[in-house]
């Protein structure tokens, strides 16, 4: 028998009941139960060394060798991850018409695997690779198969897995790691189709996300510290428009001063309580006017 929702969870249920068209913004905390590590601790500080930047990746051949060698070892975790309870619960809330859409800072596509239909992958997709010269898109598993053929000694290497398909390989010489050329233009740099640190979210994608938020009645932040401006801007935009902004996240976030309500509790339990509390309920007339 399930227990009654806590005070914060009941307040969240009441908020959504009166503002039933939610825009949900998700971060790494949504995917940790799927085995994918997150970046930051409860104080919002880095748990691990910061990831590859766009500038280093584009300017340094050795940087790209290091990236793809670590990825060949670590990406299998991201590729094989399954949606967790949070992903499935958000998909169920969308199916009930309570979620206008999801803006995710994650690149793992687990929302889509769980059945969510209206998702903006703010930082791109880790399952695709783009040629930075001719814009050819390649499935990442195809490139990884080619990398494995070129670098058989790296296949199956053991290492601690880092966020977004990276792996920690210390005191390793990457200079002999072989990188393939673009199969179409022959000379373009192949890069995961994701927004690296130091890069910008494409304008068209940002506009889609903002439009989704503008069509909503409230913003719910789930599992993100919003330390990166690309996510924080949505909380700031919603607050400026007078929309309620709720959050489910343990620890400090950049938008703490903007929240109407914050649940410092388990993401899975809070979302499950929200779904249970709203199942079968109808929004009040004033909420839909």
GROMACS .gro file of C-alpha atoms in nm:
model
  289
    1UNK     CA    1   0.000   0.000   0.000
    2UNK     CA    2   0.148   0.336  -0.101
    3UNK     CA    3   0.196   0.607   0.155
    4UNK     CA    4   0.036   0.948   0.129
    5UNK     CA    5   0.241   1.212  -0.051
    6UNK     CA    6   0.462   1.440   0.155
    7UNK     CA    7   0.393   1.810   0.203
    8UNK     CA    8   0.610   1.918  -0.092
    9UNK     CA    9   0.472   1.644  -0.314
   10UNK     CA   10   0.113   1.744  -0.233
   11UNK     CA   11   0.197   2.107  -0.307
   12UNK     CA   12   0.340   1.996  -0.644
   13UNK     CA   13   0.024   1.796  -0.717
   14UNK     CA   14  -0.188   2.102  -0.638
   15UNK     CA   15   0.031   2.327  -0.854
   16UNK     CA   16   0.004   2.099  -1.156
   17UNK     CA   17  -0.368   2.048  -1.102
   18UNK     CA   18  -0.416   2.423  -1.142
   19UNK     CA   19  -0.157   2.456  -1.422
   20UNK     CA   20  -0.205   2.130  -1.614
   21UNK     CA   21   0.002   2.207  -1.923
   22UNK     CA   22   0.356   2.156  -1.796
   23UNK     CA   23   0.681   2.218  -1.972
   24UNK     CA   24   0.937   1.986  -1.813
   25UNK     CA   25   1.310   2.061  -1.818
   26UNK     CA   26   1.525   1.759  -1.730
   27UNK     CA   27   1.891   1.714  -1.646
   28UNK     CA   28   2.136   1.439  -1.559
   29UNK     CA   29   1.959   1.350  -1.234
   30UNK     CA   30   1.676   1.193  -1.433
   31UNK     CA   31   1.913   0.933  -1.582
   32UNK     CA   32   2.131   0.835  -1.286
   33UNK     CA   33   1.901   0.543  -1.201
   34UNK     CA   34   1.965   0.417  -1.554
   35UNK     CA   35   2.333   0.386  -1.461
   36UNK     CA   36   2.452   0.705  -1.629
   37UNK     CA   37   2.668   0.916  -1.393
   38UNK     CA   38   2.592   1.284  -1.340
   39UNK     CA   39   2.834   1.576  -1.342
   40UNK     CA   40   2.770   1.773  -1.023
   41UNK     CA   41   2.725   1.725  -0.649
   42UNK     CA   42   2.447   1.868  -0.431
   43UNK     CA   43   2.636   2.197  -0.399
   44UNK     CA   44   2.642   2.232  -0.777
   45UNK     CA   45   3.019   2.175  -0.798
   46UNK     CA   46   3.190   1.938  -1.044
   47UNK     CA   47   3.218   1.581  -0.916
   48UNK     CA   48   3.468   1.500  -1.190
   49UNK     CA   49   3.699   1.685  -1.426
   50UNK     CA   50   3.494   1.900  -1.666
   51UNK     CA   51   3.419   1.733  -2.000
   52UNK     CA   52   3.569   1.806  -2.339
   53UNK     CA   53   3.512   2.159  -2.468
   54UNK     CA   54   3.413   2.245  -2.823
   55UNK     CA   55   3.723   2.456  -2.872
   56UNK     CA   56   3.968   2.183  -2.769
   57UNK     CA   57   3.787   1.921  -2.975
   58UNK     CA   58   3.792   2.127  -3.294
   59UNK     CA   59   4.151   2.256  -3.260
   60UNK     CA   60   4.339   1.954  -3.122
   61UNK     CA   61   4.390   1.627  -3.310
   62UNK     CA   62   4.528   1.474  -2.990
   63UNK     CA   63   4.220   1.599  -2.808
   64UNK     CA   64   4.000   1.415  -3.059
   65UNK     CA   65   4.211   1.101  -3.026
   66UNK     CA   66   4.169   1.117  -2.649
   67UNK     CA   67   3.794   1.175  -2.682
   68UNK     CA   68   3.726   0.885  -2.917
   69UNK     CA   69   3.958   0.641  -2.737
   70UNK     CA   70   3.774   0.707  -2.410
   71UNK     CA   71   3.441   0.694  -2.591
   72UNK     CA   72   3.519   0.357  -2.747
   73UNK     CA   73   3.559   0.224  -2.394
   74UNK     CA   74   3.279   0.416  -2.221
   75UNK     CA   75   2.999   0.465  -2.471
   76UNK     CA   76   2.869   0.109  -2.438
   77UNK     CA   77   2.709   0.207  -2.105
   78UNK     CA   78   2.518   0.498  -2.258
   79UNK     CA   79   2.421   0.297  -2.567
   80UNK     CA   80   2.288   0.010  -2.357
   81UNK     CA   81   2.104   0.216  -2.095
   82UNK     CA   82   1.731   0.163  -2.044
   83UNK     CA   83   1.479   0.424  -1.931
   84UNK     CA   84   1.423   0.446  -1.556
   85UNK     CA   85   1.109   0.504  -1.355
   86UNK     CA   86   1.138   0.882  -1.394
   87UNK     CA   87   1.141   0.856  -1.774
   88UNK     CA   88   0.840   0.624  -1.776
   89UNK     CA   89   0.647   0.841  -1.531
   90UNK     CA   90   0.704   1.153  -1.739
   91UNK     CA   91   0.588   0.963  -2.049
   92UNK     CA   92   0.272   0.860  -1.860
   93UNK     CA   93   0.207   1.222  -1.756
   94UNK     CA   94   0.244   1.327  -2.119
   95UNK     CA   95   0.002   1.053  -2.228
   96UNK     CA   96  -0.253   1.197  -1.984
   97UNK     CA   97  -0.221   1.538  -2.148
   98UNK     CA   98  -0.048   1.701  -1.853
   99UNK     CA   99   0.287   1.769  -2.022
  100UNK     CA  100   0.311   2.008  -2.315
  101UNK     CA  101   0.661   1.881  -2.382
  102UNK     CA  102   1.003   1.798  -2.241
  103UNK     CA  103   1.320   2.000  -2.289
  104UNK     CA  104   1.607   1.772  -2.193
  105UNK     CA  105   1.969   1.865  -2.133
  106UNK     CA  106   2.056   1.496  -2.164
  107UNK     CA  107   2.183   1.340  -2.486
  108UNK     CA  108   2.087   0.979  -2.405
  109UNK     CA  109   1.744   0.967  -2.581
  110UNK     CA  110   1.594   0.782  -2.281
  111UNK     CA  111   1.282   1.000  -2.279
  112UNK     CA  112   1.204   0.885  -2.632
  113UNK     CA  113   1.279   0.522  -2.543
  114UNK     CA  114   1.027   0.553  -2.257
  115UNK     CA  115   0.758   0.674  -2.497
  116UNK     CA  116   0.764   1.054  -2.465
  117UNK     CA  117   0.667   1.209  -2.798
  118UNK     CA  118   0.728   1.582  -2.759
  119UNK     CA  119   1.094   1.612  -2.666
  120UNK     CA  120   1.351   1.878  -2.756
  121UNK     CA  121   1.705   1.736  -2.721
  122UNK     CA  122   1.854   2.071  -2.619
  123UNK     CA  123   2.215   1.952  -2.627
  124UNK     CA  124   2.174   1.715  -2.920
  125UNK     CA  125   2.193   1.338  -2.961
  126UNK     CA  126   2.484   1.119  -2.859
  127UNK     CA  127   2.372   0.843  -3.096
  128UNK     CA  128   2.460   1.050  -3.404
  129UNK     CA  129   2.791   1.180  -3.539
  130UNK     CA  130   2.816   1.480  -3.772
  131UNK     CA  131   3.090   1.579  -4.017
  132UNK     CA  132   3.175   1.939  -3.934
  133UNK     CA  133   3.271   2.003  -4.299
  134UNK     CA  134   2.993   1.851  -4.511
  135UNK     CA  135   2.722   1.789  -4.242
  136UNK     CA  136   2.697   1.417  -4.313
  137UNK     CA  137   2.517   1.239  -4.025
  138UNK     CA  138   2.632   0.889  -3.929
  139UNK     CA  139   2.489   0.654  -3.669
  140UNK     CA  140   2.735   0.646  -3.383
  141UNK     CA  141   2.739   0.266  -3.357
  142UNK     CA  142   2.858   0.253  -3.720
  143UNK     CA  143   3.149   0.483  -3.639
  144UNK     CA  144   3.229   0.284  -3.324
  145UNK     CA  145   3.243  -0.036  -3.530
  146UNK     CA  146   3.494   0.135  -3.760
  147UNK     CA  147   3.694   0.267  -3.463
  148UNK     CA  148   3.708  -0.086  -3.320
  149UNK     CA  149   3.842  -0.218  -3.651
  150UNK     CA  150   4.107   0.053  -3.661
  151UNK     CA  151   4.202   0.017  -3.292
  152UNK     CA  152   4.146  -0.347  -3.186
  153UNK     CA  153   4.373  -0.316  -2.880
  154UNK     CA  154   4.133  -0.065  -2.724
  155UNK     CA  155   3.826  -0.286  -2.746
  156UNK     CA  156   3.710  -0.425  -2.413
  157UNK     CA  157   3.948  -0.213  -2.208
  158UNK     CA  158   3.833  -0.166  -1.847
  159UNK     CA  159   3.779   0.182  -1.703
  160UNK     CA  160   3.549   0.380  -1.476
  161UNK     CA  161   3.260   0.515  -1.680
  162UNK     CA  162   3.203   0.891  -1.687
  163UNK     CA  163   2.894   1.092  -1.795
  164UNK     CA  164   2.775   1.096  -2.157
  165UNK     CA  165   2.964   0.787  -2.269
  166UNK     CA  166   3.309   0.895  -2.157
  167UNK     CA  167   3.556   0.678  -1.961
  168UNK     CA  168   3.844   0.763  -1.728
  169UNK     CA  169   4.170   0.645  -1.876
  170UNK     CA  170   4.470   0.779  -1.685
  171UNK     CA  171   4.835   0.769  -1.786
  172UNK     CA  172   4.748   0.640  -2.133
  173UNK     CA  173   4.920   0.742  -2.457
  174UNK     CA  174   4.649   0.832  -2.710
  175UNK     CA  175   4.883   0.940  -2.989
  176UNK     CA  176   4.856   0.610  -3.180
  177UNK     CA  177   4.476   0.596  -3.168
  178UNK     CA  178   4.352   0.602  -3.527
  179UNK     CA  179   4.062   0.824  -3.634
  180UNK     CA  180   3.861   0.761  -3.951
  181UNK     CA  181   3.801   1.024  -4.217
  182UNK     CA  182   3.455   1.140  -4.315
  183UNK     CA  183   3.320   0.874  -4.556
  184UNK     CA  184   3.170   1.143  -4.782
  185UNK     CA  185   3.405   1.445  -4.803
  186UNK     CA  186   3.719   1.263  -4.683
  187UNK     CA  187   3.862   1.539  -4.465
  188UNK     CA  188   3.596   1.683  -4.231
  189UNK     CA  189   3.618   1.643  -3.852
  190UNK     CA  190   3.370   1.386  -3.723
  191UNK     CA  191   3.206   1.505  -3.400
  192UNK     CA  192   2.920   1.367  -3.188
  193UNK     CA  193   2.604   1.559  -3.276
  194UNK     CA  194   2.593   1.714  -2.930
  195UNK     CA  195   2.658   2.061  -2.790
  196UNK     CA  196   2.994   2.045  -2.614
  197UNK     CA  197   3.082   2.282  -2.332
  198UNK     CA  198   3.178   2.617  -2.483
  199UNK     CA  199   2.947   2.574  -2.783
  200UNK     CA  200   2.599   2.722  -2.840
  201UNK     CA  201   2.262   2.553  -2.877
  202UNK     CA  202   2.152   2.591  -3.242
  203UNK     CA  203   1.910   2.882  -3.275
  204UNK     CA  204   1.629   2.681  -3.439
  205UNK     CA  205   1.641   2.423  -3.158
  206UNK     CA  206   1.642   2.694  -2.892
  207UNK     CA  207   1.341   2.858  -3.058
  208UNK     CA  208   1.150   2.526  -3.055
  209UNK     CA  209   1.222   2.485  -2.685
  210UNK     CA  210   1.118   2.842  -2.601
  211UNK     CA  211   0.799   2.800  -2.804
  212UNK     CA  212   0.720   2.485  -2.606
  213UNK     CA  213   0.767   2.677  -2.282
  214UNK     CA  214   0.555   2.969  -2.404
  215UNK     CA  215   0.270   2.727  -2.486
  216UNK     CA  216   0.279   2.589  -2.131
  217UNK     CA  217   0.125   2.703  -1.804
  218UNK     CA  218   0.417   2.616  -1.573
  219UNK     CA  219   0.775   2.492  -1.581
  220UNK     CA  220   0.890   2.185  -1.387
  221UNK     CA  221   1.267   2.139  -1.353
  222UNK     CA  222   1.366   1.779  -1.278
  223UNK     CA  223   1.716   1.658  -1.191
  224UNK     CA  224   1.916   1.962  -1.296
  225UNK     CA  225   2.128   2.213  -1.107
  226UNK     CA  226   2.084   2.455  -1.400
  227UNK     CA  227   2.444   2.567  -1.355
  228UNK     CA  228   2.484   2.585  -1.733
  229UNK     CA  229   2.313   2.889  -1.884
  230UNK     CA  230   2.156   2.686  -2.165
  231UNK     CA  231   1.921   2.535  -1.906
  232UNK     CA  232   1.899   2.822  -1.659
  233UNK     CA  233   1.763   3.056  -1.927
  234UNK     CA  234   1.431   2.863  -1.931
  235UNK     CA  235   1.373   2.910  -1.558
  236UNK     CA  236   1.458   3.279  -1.596
  237UNK     CA  237   1.226   3.314  -1.897
  238UNK     CA  238   0.936   3.138  -1.721
  239UNK     CA  239   0.976   3.351  -1.407
  240UNK     CA  240   0.988   3.670  -1.615
  241UNK     CA  241   0.659   3.570  -1.778
  242UNK     CA  242   0.499   3.506  -1.439
  243UNK     CA  243   0.473   3.130  -1.487
  244UNK     CA  244   0.506   2.909  -1.178
  245UNK     CA  245   0.844   2.735  -1.171
  246UNK     CA  246   0.871   2.413  -0.969
  247UNK     CA  247   1.175   2.195  -0.914
  248UNK     CA  248   1.251   1.839  -0.806
  249UNK     CA  249   1.621   1.826  -0.725
  250UNK     CA  250   1.835   1.759  -0.420
  251UNK     CA  251   2.081   2.035  -0.339
  252UNK     CA  252   2.162   2.380  -0.468
  253UNK     CA  253   2.058   2.499  -0.813
  254UNK     CA  254   2.129   2.822  -0.997
  255UNK     CA  255   1.756   2.905  -1.006
  256UNK     CA  256   1.672   2.855  -0.637
  257UNK     CA  257   1.555   3.216  -0.606
  258UNK     CA  258   1.307   3.172  -0.893
  259UNK     CA  259   1.112   2.867  -0.775
  260UNK     CA  260   0.751   2.877  -0.669
  261UNK     CA  261   0.808   2.534  -0.515
  262UNK     CA  262   1.108   2.307  -0.467
  263UNK     CA  263   1.099   1.937  -0.370
  264UNK     CA  264   1.433   1.822  -0.230
  265UNK     CA  265   1.336   1.458  -0.251
  266UNK     CA  266   1.376   1.147  -0.464
  267UNK     CA  267   1.297   1.223  -0.827
  268UNK     CA  268   1.137   0.881  -0.881
  269UNK     CA  269   0.921   0.901  -0.569
  270UNK     CA  270   0.815   1.261  -0.628
  271UNK     CA  271   0.716   1.196  -0.990
  272UNK     CA  272   0.535   0.875  -0.895
  273UNK     CA  273   0.341   1.066  -0.627
  274UNK     CA  274   0.261   1.337  -0.883
  275UNK     CA  275   0.127   1.084  -1.133
  276UNK     CA  276  -0.078   0.905  -0.868
  277UNK     CA  277  -0.216   1.231  -0.732
  278UNK     CA  278  -0.323   1.352  -1.075
  279UNK     CA  279  -0.452   1.027  -1.224
  280UNK     CA  280  -0.818   1.065  -1.303
  281UNK     CA  281  -0.824   1.427  -1.190
  282UNK     CA  282  -0.951   1.704  -1.411
  283UNK     CA  283  -0.809   2.058  -1.417
  284UNK     CA  284  -1.028   2.324  -1.263
  285UNK     CA  285  -1.213   2.554  -1.508
  286UNK     CA  286  -1.003   2.856  -1.414
  287UNK     CA  287  -0.685   2.662  -1.492
  288UNK     CA  288  -0.783   2.598  -1.852
  289UNK     CA  289  -0.920   2.940  -1.933
   0.00000   0.00000   0.00000
